[in-house]
mmCIF file of C-alpha atoms and ligand atoms in Angstrom:
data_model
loop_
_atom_site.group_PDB
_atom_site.id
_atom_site.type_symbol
_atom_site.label_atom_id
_atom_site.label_comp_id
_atom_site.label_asym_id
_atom_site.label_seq_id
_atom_site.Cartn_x
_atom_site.Cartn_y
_atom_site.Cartn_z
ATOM 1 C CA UNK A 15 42.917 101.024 -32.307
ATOM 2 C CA UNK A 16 39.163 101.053 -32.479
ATOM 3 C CA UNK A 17 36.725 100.002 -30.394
ATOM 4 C CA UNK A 18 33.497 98.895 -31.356
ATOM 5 C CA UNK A 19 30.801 96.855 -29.663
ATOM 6 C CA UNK A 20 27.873 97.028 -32.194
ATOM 7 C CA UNK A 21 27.572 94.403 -35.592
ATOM 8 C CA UNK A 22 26.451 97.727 -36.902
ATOM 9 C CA UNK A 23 29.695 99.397 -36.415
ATOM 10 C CA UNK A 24 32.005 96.717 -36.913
ATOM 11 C CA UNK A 25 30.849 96.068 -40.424
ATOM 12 C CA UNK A 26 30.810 99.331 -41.477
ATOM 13 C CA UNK A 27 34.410 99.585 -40.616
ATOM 14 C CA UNK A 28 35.215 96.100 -42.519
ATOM 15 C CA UNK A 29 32.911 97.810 -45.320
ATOM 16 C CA UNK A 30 35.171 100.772 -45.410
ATOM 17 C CA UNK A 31 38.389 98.913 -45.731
ATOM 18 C CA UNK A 32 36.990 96.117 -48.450
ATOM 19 C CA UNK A 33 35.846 99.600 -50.559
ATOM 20 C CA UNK A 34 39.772 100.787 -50.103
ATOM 21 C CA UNK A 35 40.616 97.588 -51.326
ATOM 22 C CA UNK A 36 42.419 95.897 -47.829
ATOM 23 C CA UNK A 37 42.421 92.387 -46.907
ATOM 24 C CA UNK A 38 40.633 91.865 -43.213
ATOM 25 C CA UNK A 39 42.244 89.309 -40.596
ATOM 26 C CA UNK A 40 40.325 88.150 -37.159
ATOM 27 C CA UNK A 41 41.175 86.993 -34.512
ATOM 28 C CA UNK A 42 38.670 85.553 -31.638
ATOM 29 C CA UNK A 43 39.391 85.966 -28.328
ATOM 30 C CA UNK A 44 37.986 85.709 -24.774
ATOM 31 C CA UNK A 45 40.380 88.507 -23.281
ATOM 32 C CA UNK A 46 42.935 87.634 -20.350
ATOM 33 C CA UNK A 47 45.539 88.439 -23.533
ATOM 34 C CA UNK A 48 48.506 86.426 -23.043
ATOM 35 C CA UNK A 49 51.617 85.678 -25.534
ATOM 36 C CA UNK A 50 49.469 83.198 -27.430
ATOM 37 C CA UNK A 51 46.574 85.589 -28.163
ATOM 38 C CA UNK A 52 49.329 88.026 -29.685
ATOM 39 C CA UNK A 53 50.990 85.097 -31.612
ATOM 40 C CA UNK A 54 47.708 84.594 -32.983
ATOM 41 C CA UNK A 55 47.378 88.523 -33.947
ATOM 42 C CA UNK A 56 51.091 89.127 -35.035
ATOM 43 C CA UNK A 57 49.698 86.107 -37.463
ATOM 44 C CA UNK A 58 47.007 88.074 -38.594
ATOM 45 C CA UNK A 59 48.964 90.911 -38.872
ATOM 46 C CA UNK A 60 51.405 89.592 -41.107
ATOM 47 C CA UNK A 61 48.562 87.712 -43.373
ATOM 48 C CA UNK A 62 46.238 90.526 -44.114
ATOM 49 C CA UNK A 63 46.297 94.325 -44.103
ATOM 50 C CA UNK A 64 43.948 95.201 -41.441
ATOM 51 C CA UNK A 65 43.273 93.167 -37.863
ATOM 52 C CA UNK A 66 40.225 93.103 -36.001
ATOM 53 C CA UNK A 67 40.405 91.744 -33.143
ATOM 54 C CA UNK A 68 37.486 90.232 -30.708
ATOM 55 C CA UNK A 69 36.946 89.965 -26.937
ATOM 56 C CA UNK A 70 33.502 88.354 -25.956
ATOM 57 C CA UNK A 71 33.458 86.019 -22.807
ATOM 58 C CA UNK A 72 31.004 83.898 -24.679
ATOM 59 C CA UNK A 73 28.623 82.586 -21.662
ATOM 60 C CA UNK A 74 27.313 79.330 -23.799
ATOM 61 C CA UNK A 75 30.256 77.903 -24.045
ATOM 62 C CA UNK A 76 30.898 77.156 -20.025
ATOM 63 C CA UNK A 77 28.969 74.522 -18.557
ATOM 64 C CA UNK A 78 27.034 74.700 -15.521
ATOM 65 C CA UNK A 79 29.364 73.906 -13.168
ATOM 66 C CA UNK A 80 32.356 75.778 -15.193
ATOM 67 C CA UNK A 81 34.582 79.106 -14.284
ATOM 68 C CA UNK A 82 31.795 81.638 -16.486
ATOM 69 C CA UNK A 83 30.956 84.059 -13.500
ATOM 70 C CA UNK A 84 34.925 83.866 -12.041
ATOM 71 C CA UNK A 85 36.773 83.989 -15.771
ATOM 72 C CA UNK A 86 39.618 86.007 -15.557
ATOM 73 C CA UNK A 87 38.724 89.933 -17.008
ATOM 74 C CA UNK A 88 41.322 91.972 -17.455
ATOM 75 C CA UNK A 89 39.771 94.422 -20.303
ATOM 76 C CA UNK A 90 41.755 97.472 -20.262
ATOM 77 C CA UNK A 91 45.308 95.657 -20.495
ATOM 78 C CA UNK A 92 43.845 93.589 -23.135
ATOM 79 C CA UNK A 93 43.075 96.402 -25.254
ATOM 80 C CA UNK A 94 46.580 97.727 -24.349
ATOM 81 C CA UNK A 95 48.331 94.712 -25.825
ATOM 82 C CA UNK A 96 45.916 94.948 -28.809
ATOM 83 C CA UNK A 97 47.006 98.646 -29.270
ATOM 84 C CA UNK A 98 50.891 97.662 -29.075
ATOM 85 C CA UNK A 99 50.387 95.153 -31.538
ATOM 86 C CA UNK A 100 49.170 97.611 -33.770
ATOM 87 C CA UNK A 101 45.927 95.712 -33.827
ATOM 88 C CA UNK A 102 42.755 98.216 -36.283
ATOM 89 C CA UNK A 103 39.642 96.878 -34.607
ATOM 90 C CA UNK A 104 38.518 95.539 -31.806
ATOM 91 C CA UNK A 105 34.932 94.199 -31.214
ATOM 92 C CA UNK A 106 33.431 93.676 -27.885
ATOM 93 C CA UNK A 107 30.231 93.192 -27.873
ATOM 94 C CA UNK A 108 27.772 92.757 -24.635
ATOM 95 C CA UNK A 109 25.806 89.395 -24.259
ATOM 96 C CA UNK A 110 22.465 91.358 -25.763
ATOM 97 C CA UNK A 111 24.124 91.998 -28.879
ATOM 98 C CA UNK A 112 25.476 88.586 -29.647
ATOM 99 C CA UNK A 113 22.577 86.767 -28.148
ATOM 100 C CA UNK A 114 19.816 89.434 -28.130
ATOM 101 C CA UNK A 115 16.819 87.998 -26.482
ATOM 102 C CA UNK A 116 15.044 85.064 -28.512
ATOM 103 C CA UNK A 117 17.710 84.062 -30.150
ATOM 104 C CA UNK A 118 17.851 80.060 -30.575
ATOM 105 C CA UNK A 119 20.010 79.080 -33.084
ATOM 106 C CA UNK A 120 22.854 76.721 -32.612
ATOM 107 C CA UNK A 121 25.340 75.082 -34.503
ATOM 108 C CA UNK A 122 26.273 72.064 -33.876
ATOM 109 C CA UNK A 123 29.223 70.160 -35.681
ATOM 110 C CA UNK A 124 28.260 66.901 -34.790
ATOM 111 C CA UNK A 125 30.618 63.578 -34.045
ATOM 112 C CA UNK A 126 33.793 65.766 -34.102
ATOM 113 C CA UNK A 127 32.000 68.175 -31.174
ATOM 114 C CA UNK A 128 30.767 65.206 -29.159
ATOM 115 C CA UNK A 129 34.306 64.108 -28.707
ATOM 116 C CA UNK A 130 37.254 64.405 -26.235
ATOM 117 C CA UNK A 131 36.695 67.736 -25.259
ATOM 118 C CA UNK A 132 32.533 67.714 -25.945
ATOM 119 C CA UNK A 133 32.593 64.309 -24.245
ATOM 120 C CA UNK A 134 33.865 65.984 -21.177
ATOM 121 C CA UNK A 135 32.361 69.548 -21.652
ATOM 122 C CA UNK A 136 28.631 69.088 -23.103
ATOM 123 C CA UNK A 137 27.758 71.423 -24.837
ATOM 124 C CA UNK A 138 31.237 73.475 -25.053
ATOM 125 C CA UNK A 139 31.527 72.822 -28.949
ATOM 126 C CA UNK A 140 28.232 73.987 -29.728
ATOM 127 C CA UNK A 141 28.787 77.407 -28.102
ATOM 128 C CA UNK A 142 31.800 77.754 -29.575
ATOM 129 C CA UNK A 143 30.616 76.487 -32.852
ATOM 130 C CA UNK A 144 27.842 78.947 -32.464
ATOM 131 C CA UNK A 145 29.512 82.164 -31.775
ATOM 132 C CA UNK A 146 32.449 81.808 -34.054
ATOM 133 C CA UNK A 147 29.859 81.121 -37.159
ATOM 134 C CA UNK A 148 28.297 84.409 -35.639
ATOM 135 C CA UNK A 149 31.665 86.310 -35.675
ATOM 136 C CA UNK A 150 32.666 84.865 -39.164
ATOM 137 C CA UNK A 151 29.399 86.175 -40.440
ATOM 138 C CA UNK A 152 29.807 89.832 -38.864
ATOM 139 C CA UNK A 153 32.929 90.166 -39.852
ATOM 140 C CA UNK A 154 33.272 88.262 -42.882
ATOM 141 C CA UNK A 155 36.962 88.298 -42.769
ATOM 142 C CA UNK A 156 39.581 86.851 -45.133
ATOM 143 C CA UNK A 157 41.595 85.024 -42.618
ATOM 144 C CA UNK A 158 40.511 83.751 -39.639
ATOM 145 C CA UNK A 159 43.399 82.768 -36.870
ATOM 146 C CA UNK A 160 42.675 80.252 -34.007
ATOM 147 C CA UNK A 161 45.727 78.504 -31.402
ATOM 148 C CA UNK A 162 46.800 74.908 -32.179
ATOM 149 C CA UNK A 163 46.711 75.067 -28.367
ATOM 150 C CA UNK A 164 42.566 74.456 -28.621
ATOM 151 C CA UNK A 165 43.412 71.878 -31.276
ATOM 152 C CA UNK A 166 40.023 70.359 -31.107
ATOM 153 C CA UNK A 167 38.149 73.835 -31.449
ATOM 154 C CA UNK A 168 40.670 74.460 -34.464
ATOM 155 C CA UNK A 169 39.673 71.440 -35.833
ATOM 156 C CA UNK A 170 35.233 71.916 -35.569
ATOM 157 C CA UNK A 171 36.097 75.500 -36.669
ATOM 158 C CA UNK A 172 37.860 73.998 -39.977
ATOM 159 C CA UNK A 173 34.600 71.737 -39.808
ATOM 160 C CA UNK A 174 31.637 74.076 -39.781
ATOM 161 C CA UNK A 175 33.676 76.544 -42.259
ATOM 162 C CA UNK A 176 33.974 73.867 -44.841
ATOM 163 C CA UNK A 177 29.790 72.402 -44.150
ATOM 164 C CA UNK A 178 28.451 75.643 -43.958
ATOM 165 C CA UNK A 179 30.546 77.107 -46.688
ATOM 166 C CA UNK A 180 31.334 80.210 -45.237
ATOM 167 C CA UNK A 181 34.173 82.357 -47.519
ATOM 168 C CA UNK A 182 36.776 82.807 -44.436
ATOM 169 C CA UNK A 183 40.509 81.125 -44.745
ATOM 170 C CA UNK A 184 41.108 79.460 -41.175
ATOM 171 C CA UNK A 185 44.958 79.719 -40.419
ATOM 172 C CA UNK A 186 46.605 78.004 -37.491
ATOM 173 C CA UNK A 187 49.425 79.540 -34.982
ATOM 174 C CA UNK A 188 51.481 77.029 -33.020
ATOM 175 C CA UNK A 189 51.125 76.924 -29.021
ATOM 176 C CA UNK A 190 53.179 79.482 -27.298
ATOM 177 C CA UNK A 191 54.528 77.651 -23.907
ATOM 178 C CA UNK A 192 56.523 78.895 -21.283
ATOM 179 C CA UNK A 193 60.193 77.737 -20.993
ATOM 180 C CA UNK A 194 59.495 74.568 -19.100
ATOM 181 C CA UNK A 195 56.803 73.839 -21.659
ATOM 182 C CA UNK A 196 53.397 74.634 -20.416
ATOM 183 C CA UNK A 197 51.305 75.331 -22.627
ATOM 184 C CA UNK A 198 50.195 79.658 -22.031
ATOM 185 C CA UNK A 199 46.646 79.710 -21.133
ATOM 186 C CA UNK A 200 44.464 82.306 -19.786
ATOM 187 C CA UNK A 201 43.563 79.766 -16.950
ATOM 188 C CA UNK A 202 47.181 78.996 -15.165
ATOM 189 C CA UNK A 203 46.149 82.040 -13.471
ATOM 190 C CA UNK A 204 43.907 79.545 -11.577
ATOM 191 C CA UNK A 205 47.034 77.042 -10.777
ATOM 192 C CA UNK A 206 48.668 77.524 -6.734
ATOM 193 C CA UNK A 207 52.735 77.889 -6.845
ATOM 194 C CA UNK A 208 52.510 73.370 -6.391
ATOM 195 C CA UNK A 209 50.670 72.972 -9.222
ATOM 196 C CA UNK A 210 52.125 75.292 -11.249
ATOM 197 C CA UNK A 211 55.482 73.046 -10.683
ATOM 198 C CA UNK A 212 53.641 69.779 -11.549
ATOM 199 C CA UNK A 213 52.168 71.398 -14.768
ATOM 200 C CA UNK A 214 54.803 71.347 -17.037
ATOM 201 C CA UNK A 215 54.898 67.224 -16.788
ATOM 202 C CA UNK A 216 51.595 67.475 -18.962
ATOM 203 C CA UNK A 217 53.504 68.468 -22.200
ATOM 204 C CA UNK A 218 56.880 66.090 -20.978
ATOM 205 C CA UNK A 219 54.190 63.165 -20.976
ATOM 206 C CA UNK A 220 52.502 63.651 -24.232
ATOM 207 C CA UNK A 221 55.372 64.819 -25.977
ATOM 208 C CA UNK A 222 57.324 61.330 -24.975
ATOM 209 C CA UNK A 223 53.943 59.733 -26.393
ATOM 210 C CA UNK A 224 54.360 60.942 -29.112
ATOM 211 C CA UNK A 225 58.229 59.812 -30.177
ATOM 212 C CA UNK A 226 56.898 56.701 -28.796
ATOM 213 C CA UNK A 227 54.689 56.378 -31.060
ATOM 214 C CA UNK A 228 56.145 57.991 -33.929
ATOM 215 C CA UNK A 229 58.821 54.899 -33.290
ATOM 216 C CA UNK A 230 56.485 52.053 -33.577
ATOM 217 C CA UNK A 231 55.060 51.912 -30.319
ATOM 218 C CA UNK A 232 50.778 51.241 -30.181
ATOM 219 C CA UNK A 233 49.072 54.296 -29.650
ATOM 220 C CA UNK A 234 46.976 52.314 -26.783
ATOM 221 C CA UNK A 235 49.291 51.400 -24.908
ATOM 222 C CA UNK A 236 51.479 54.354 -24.534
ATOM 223 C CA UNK A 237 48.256 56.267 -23.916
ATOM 224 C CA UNK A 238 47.358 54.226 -21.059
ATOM 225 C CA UNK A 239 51.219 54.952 -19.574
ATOM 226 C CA UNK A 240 50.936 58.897 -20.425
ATOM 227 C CA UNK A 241 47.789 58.097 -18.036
ATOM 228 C CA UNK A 242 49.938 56.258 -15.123
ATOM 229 C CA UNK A 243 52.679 59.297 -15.853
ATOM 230 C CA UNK A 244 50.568 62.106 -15.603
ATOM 231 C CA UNK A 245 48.728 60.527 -12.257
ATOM 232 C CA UNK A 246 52.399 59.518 -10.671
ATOM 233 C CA UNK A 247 53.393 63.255 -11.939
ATOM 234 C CA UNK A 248 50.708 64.359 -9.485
ATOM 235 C CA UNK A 249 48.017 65.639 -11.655
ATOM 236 C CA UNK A 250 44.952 65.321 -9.442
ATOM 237 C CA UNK A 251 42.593 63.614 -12.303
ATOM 238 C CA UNK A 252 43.271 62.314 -15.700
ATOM 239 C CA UNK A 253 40.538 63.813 -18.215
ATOM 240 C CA UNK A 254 42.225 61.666 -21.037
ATOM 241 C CA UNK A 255 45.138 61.051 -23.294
ATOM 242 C CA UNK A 256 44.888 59.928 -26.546
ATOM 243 C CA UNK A 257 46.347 59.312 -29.977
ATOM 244 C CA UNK A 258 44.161 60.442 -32.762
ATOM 245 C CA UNK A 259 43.684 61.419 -36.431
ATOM 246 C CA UNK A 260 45.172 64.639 -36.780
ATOM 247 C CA UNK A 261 42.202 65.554 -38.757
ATOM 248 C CA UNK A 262 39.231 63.405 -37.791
ATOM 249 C CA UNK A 263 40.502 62.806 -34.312
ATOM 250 C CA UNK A 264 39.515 59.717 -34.892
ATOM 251 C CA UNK A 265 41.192 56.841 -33.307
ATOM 252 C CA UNK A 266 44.608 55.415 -35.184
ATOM 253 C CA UNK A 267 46.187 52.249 -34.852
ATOM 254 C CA UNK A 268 49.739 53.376 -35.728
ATOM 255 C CA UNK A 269 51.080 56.686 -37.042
ATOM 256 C CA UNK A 270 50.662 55.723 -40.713
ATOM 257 C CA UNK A 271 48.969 59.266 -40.826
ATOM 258 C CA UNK A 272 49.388 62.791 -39.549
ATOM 259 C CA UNK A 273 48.420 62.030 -35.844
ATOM 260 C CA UNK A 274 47.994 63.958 -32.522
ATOM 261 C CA UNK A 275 48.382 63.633 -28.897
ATOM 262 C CA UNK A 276 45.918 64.960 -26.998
ATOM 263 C CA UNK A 277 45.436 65.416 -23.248
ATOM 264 C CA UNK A 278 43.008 67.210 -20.359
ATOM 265 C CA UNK A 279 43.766 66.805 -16.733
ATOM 266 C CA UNK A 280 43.022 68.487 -13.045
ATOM 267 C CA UNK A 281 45.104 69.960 -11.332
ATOM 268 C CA UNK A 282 43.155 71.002 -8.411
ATOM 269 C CA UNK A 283 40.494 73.063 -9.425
ATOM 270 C CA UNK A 284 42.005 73.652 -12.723
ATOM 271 C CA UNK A 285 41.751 71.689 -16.095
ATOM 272 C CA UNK A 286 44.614 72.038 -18.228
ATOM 273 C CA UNK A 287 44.731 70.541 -22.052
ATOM 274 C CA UNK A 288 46.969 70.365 -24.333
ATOM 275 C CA UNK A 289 48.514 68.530 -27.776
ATOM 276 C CA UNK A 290 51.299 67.391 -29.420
ATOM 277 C CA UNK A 291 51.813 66.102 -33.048
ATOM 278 C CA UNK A 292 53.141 63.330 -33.371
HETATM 279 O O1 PAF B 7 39.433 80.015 -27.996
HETATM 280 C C1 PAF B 7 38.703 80.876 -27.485
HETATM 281 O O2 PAF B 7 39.148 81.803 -26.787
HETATM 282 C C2 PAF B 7 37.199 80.791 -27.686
HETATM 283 O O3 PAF B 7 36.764 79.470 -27.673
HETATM 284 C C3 PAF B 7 36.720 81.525 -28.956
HETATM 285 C C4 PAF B 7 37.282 80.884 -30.215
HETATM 286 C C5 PAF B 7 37.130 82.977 -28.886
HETATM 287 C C6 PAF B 7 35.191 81.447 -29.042
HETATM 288 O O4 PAF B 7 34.591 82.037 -27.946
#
C-alpha cells in the first residue's frame, strides 16, 4: 500500500490507474480501523479494481464540546489493517491540506442535515457534508462505500451526490456488531466494563421496535416505549428513538414504506447510535 497525503499525489495515482483502464473504489474513514471499516473496504475491494482508502480526523465535524482533541488515533495499525486488506492507496492528509487557510466553503444539505443527528450535533452534517464532497472531488472515484451504521450520514451523502451531481456510485455495507449485537464503533473504546454490558440493550430495543412495528403497531408509540426501555436498560440519557422514512427520514405513520429505526443515547460520557430497518 501507498501512502499519500497531498491532492497532488493522490490524483496522480487515480490518474495513472483511469489511463490503465481500472475502476477506483473509496472508502472514507476517520482511522481507529475496526471490523466495520474493513467491511466497508473488502466492499470496495470486491466492487472496483483498485481501493483507496482515507484517514482524516476531520476537525469540523465535532462540536465544541465533542471528543476532537481525545479521538482515538491509532495510525500505524490502521495502515496495517489497510495493508492486510490488500488496500492500493491510502490518503491522509494534514488539516492544511484539506482546509488550507481561507478556506470557507461549506456544504450544507439542508432539512435532511438539520435532523436527528444535526438536531443534536449542530453543525456535524455540514462538516461531514463538506469534506466528503472534498474527497469525492479529489478522488473522483467510481464507487464510494459508507456504513449503514451512520445511516443518517449515508443518507445526506446519497443527498449532496445526487444535488450536486457529482459522477461517484455511493454503495452501502451493513453494520458489523459484535456477538451480543452492538453495533462496532470506533468510540466503545470510550465505554467502562458496566456500560459496555448495558450497551448491547440499544440494538435489543430498536430491533423489537421494529417487529413491532413491522406488525401493525404505531410507530409513536413504540418509540416512546424503546424510550422507557432503553432508560430502565440503564442508558444514562435518551438522545432519541424514532421511526422514520427510510429515505427521507421523515416521519411515518405506519410501515407502508421502507422504514428505519433510529436511536442515540449516553452512556456515561459516551453517545452511542444506531439503526435498524424495519
Ligand atoms: O463516517 C466517518 O468516519 C466520517 O464521518 C467520514 C465519512 C469519514 C467523514 O469524515
Amino acid at each position: 500500500m501507498k501512502t499519500v497525503t497531498t491532492i497532488r499525489d493522490l490524483r496522480a495515482a487515480v490518474r495513472a490507474w483511469r489511463q490503465a483502464g481500472e475502476t477506483v473504489g473509496l472508502v472514507p474513514t476517520m482511522g481507529a480501523l475496526h471490523e466495520g471499516h474493513l467491511a466497508l473496504v473488502r466492499h470496495a475491494r470486491a466492487k472496483t479494481m483498485r481501493t483507496c482508502a482515507t484517514l482524516f480526523v476531520n476537525p469540523t465535524q465535532f462540536g465544541p464540546g465533542e471528543d476532537l482533541a481525545t479521538y482515538p488515533h491509532s495510525e500505524a495499525e490502521d495502515a496495517a489493517k489497510l495493508t492486510k486488506e490488500k488496500v492500493d492507496l491510502l490518503f491522509q492528509p494534514g488539516t492544511a491540506e484539506i482546509y488550507p487557510p481561507g478556506h470557507i466553503t461549506k456544504v450544507w444539505v439542508e432539512g435532511l442535515g438539520d435532523i436527528l443527528e444535526g438536531e443534536c450535533r449542530p453543525g456535524f452534517f455540514t462538516g461531514v457534508a463538506t469534506v466528503v464532497t472534498k474527497l469525492l472531488l479529489q478522488s473522483q472515484p467510481d464507487v464510494a462505500v459508507f456504513g449503514e451504521k451512520d445511516y443518517q450520514q449515508l443518507q445526506v451523502v446519497r443527498r449532496l451526490v445526487r444535488d450536486l451531481d457529482i459522477p461517484v456510485r455511493i454503495e452501502a455495507v451493513a453494520t458489523v456488531r459484535d456477538a451480543d449485537g452492538l453495533a462496532l464503533s470506533s468510540r466503545n473504546a470510550y465505554l467502562k466494563p458496566a456500560e459496555r454490558r448495558i450497551a448491547p440493550a440499544l440494538f435489543g430495543t430498536i430491533s423489537q421496535v421494529a417487529e413491532n412495528v413491522a406488525r401493525g403497531a404505531k410507530p409513536d408509540a413504540q418509540a416512546a416505549w424503546g424510550v422507557g426501555q432503553l432508560e430502565r436498560a440503564g442508558f444514562t440519557s435518551v438522545d432519541y428513538v424514532t421511526v422514520r422514512d427510510a429515505a427521507t427520514l421523515a416521519p411515518v405513520a405506519n410501515a407502508s414504506r421502507p422504514a428505519r429505526v433510529l436511536a442515540a443515547v449516553w452512556l456515561g460520557q459516551t453517545r452511542l447510535i444506531d439503526n435498524v430497518p424495519v
